[in-house]
Coordinates of C-alpha atoms in Angstrom, one line a residue:
X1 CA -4.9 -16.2 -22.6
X2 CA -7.9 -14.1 -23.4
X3 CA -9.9 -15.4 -20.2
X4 CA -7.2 -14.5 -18.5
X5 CA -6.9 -10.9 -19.6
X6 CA -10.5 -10.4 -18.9
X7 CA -10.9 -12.3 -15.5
X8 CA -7.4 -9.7 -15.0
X9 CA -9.3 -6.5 -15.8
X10 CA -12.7 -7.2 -14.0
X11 CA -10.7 -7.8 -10.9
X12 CA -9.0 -4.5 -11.5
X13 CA -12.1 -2.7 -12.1
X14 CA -13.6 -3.9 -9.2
X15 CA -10.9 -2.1 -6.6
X16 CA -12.1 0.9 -4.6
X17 CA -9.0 2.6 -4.9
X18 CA -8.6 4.1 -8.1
X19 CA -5.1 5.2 -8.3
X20 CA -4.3 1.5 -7.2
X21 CA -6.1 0.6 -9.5
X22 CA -4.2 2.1 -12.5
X23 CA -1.0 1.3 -11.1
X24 CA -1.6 -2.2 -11.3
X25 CA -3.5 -2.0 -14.6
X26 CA -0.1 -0.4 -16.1
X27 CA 2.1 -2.9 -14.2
X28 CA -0.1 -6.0 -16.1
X29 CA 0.5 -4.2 -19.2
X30 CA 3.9 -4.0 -18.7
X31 CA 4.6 -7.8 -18.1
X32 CA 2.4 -8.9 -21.0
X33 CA 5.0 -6.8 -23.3
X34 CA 7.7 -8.3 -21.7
X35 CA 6.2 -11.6 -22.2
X36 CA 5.7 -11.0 -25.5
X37 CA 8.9 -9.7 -26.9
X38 CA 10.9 -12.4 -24.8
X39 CA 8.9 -15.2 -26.5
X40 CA 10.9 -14.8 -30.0
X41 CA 13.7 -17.4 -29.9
X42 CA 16.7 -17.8 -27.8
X43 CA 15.2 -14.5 -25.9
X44 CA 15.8 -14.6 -22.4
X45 CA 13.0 -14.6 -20.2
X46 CA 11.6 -11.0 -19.0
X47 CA 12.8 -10.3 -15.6
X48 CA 10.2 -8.7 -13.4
X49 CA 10.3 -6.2 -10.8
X50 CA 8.1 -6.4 -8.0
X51 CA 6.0 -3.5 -6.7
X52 CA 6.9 -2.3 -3.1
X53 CA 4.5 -0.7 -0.8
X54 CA 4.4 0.3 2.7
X55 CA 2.3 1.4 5.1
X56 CA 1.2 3.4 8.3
X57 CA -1.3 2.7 10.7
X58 CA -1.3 -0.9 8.7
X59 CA -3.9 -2.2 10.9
X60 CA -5.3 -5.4 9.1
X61 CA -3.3 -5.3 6.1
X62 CA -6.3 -4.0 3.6
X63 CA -4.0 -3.2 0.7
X64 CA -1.8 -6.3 1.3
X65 CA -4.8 -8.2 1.1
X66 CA -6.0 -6.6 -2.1
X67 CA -2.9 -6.7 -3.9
X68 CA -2.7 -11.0 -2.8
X69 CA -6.2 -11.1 -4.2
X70 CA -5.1 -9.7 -7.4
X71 CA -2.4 -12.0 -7.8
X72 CA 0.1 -8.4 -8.0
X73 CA 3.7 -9.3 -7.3
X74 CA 4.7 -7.0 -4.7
X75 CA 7.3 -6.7 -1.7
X76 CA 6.1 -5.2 1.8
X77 CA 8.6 -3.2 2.6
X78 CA 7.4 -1.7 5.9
X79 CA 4.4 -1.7 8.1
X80 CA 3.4 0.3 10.9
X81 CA 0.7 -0.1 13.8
X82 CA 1.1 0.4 17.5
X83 CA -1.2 -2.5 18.2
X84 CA 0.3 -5.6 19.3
X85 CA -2.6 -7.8 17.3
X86 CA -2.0 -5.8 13.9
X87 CA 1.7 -6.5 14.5
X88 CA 0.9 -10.5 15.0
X89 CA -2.0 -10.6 12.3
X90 CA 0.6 -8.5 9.4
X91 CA 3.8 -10.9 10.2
X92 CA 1.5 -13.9 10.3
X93 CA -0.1 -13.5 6.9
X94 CA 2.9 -11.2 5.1
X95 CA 6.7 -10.8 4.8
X96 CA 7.2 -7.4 5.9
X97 CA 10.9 -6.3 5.5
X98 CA 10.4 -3.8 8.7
X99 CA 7.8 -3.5 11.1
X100 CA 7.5 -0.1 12.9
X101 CA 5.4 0.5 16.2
X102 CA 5.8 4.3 17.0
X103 CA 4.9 7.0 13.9
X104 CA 6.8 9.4 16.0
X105 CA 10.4 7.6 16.6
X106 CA 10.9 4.9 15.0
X107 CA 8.7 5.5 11.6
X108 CA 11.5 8.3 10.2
X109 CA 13.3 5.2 9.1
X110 CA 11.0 3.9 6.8
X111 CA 12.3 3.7 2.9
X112 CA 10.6 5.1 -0.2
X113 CA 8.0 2.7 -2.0
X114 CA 6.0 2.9 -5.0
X115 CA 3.0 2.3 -2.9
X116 CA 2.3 4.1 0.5
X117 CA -1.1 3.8 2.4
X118 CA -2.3 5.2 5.8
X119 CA -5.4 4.6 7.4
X120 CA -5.3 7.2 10.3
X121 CA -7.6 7.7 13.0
X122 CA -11.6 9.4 12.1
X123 CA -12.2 10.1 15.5
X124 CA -11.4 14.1 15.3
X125 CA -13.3 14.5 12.1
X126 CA -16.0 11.9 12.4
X127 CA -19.7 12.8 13.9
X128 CA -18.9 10.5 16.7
X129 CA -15.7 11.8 17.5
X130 CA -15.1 15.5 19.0
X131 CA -15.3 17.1 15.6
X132 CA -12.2 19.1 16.2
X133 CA -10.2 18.2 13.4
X134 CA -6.5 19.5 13.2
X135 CA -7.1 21.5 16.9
X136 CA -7.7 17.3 18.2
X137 CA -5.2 16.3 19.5
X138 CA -5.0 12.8 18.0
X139 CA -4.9 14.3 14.6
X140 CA -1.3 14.9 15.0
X141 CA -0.6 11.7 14.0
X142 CA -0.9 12.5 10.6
X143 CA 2.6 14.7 10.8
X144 CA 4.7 11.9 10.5
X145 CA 2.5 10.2 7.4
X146 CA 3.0 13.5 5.3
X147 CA 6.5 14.3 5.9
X148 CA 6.9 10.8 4.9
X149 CA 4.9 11.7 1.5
X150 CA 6.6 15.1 1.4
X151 CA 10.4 13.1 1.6
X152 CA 10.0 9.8 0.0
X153 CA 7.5 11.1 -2.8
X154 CA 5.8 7.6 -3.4
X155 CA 4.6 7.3 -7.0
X156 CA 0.4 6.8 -5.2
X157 CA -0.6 7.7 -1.8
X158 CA -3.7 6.1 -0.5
X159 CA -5.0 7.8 2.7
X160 CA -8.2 6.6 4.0
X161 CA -10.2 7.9 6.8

């Protein structure tokens, strides 16, 4: 069990995403003690809840992929990406409860998870782009993702540029 832990931890340590990070970190510590105190006898086993994230602009599924790698139980409750190949890659590899294609229609029906991350599009901030940030006008795009945050209040927000 020690192994464990500690193969556990340095996997944890290792994420880029610090919030993420914790959250997991405190969802481990949370099944251990649940382990521990059902193991006295004729204790019913510890039921688990899984954690539930969603996503905008989902893309290739980076923090669907992290949270597989770490082994984290967790239930995809919604993605969103207008790209056709996003959509095929995401339902191919992951059970997403709803998929979502427009950020502007369609995306207001997306429910509250603990976990919400949005890669949105650099180009009207980035050195490549025009530079223009908010007066760009793909930057609106972002609208939706923080009236999503502002309603739903997910427990972390991971927004990644």
């Amino acid at each position: 069990m020690g192994k464990c832990r500690k193969s556990e931890q340095e996997r944890l340590r290792n994420l880029s995403i610090s919030e993420l990070q914790a959250l997991v970190r405190r969802r481990e510590d949370r099944l251990r003690q649940q382990r521990a105190s059902s193991s006295t006898p004729g204790a019913q086993p510890a039921s688990s809840r899984d954690l539930t994230i969603g996503s905008a602009f989902t893309g290739w599924a980076a923090e669907a992929q992290a949270l597989k790698q770490l082994q984290a139980p967790c239930v995809h409750e919604f993605g969103c990406d207008k790209l056709t190949a996003s959509h095929r890659f995401c339902t191919a590899n992951f059970h997403y409860k709803k998929w979502f294609s427009n950020v502007f229609e369609d995306f207001k029906g997306a429910v509250s998870a603990e976990i919400f991350c949005a890669g949105f599009p650099c180009q009207p901030y980035s050195q490549d782009g025009r530079r223009e940030g908010g007066h760009d006008s793909r930057s609106n795009v972002l609208i939706p993702v923080l009236e999503y945050i502002r309603t739903r209040r997910p427990r972390t927000c991971v927004l990644e540029n």
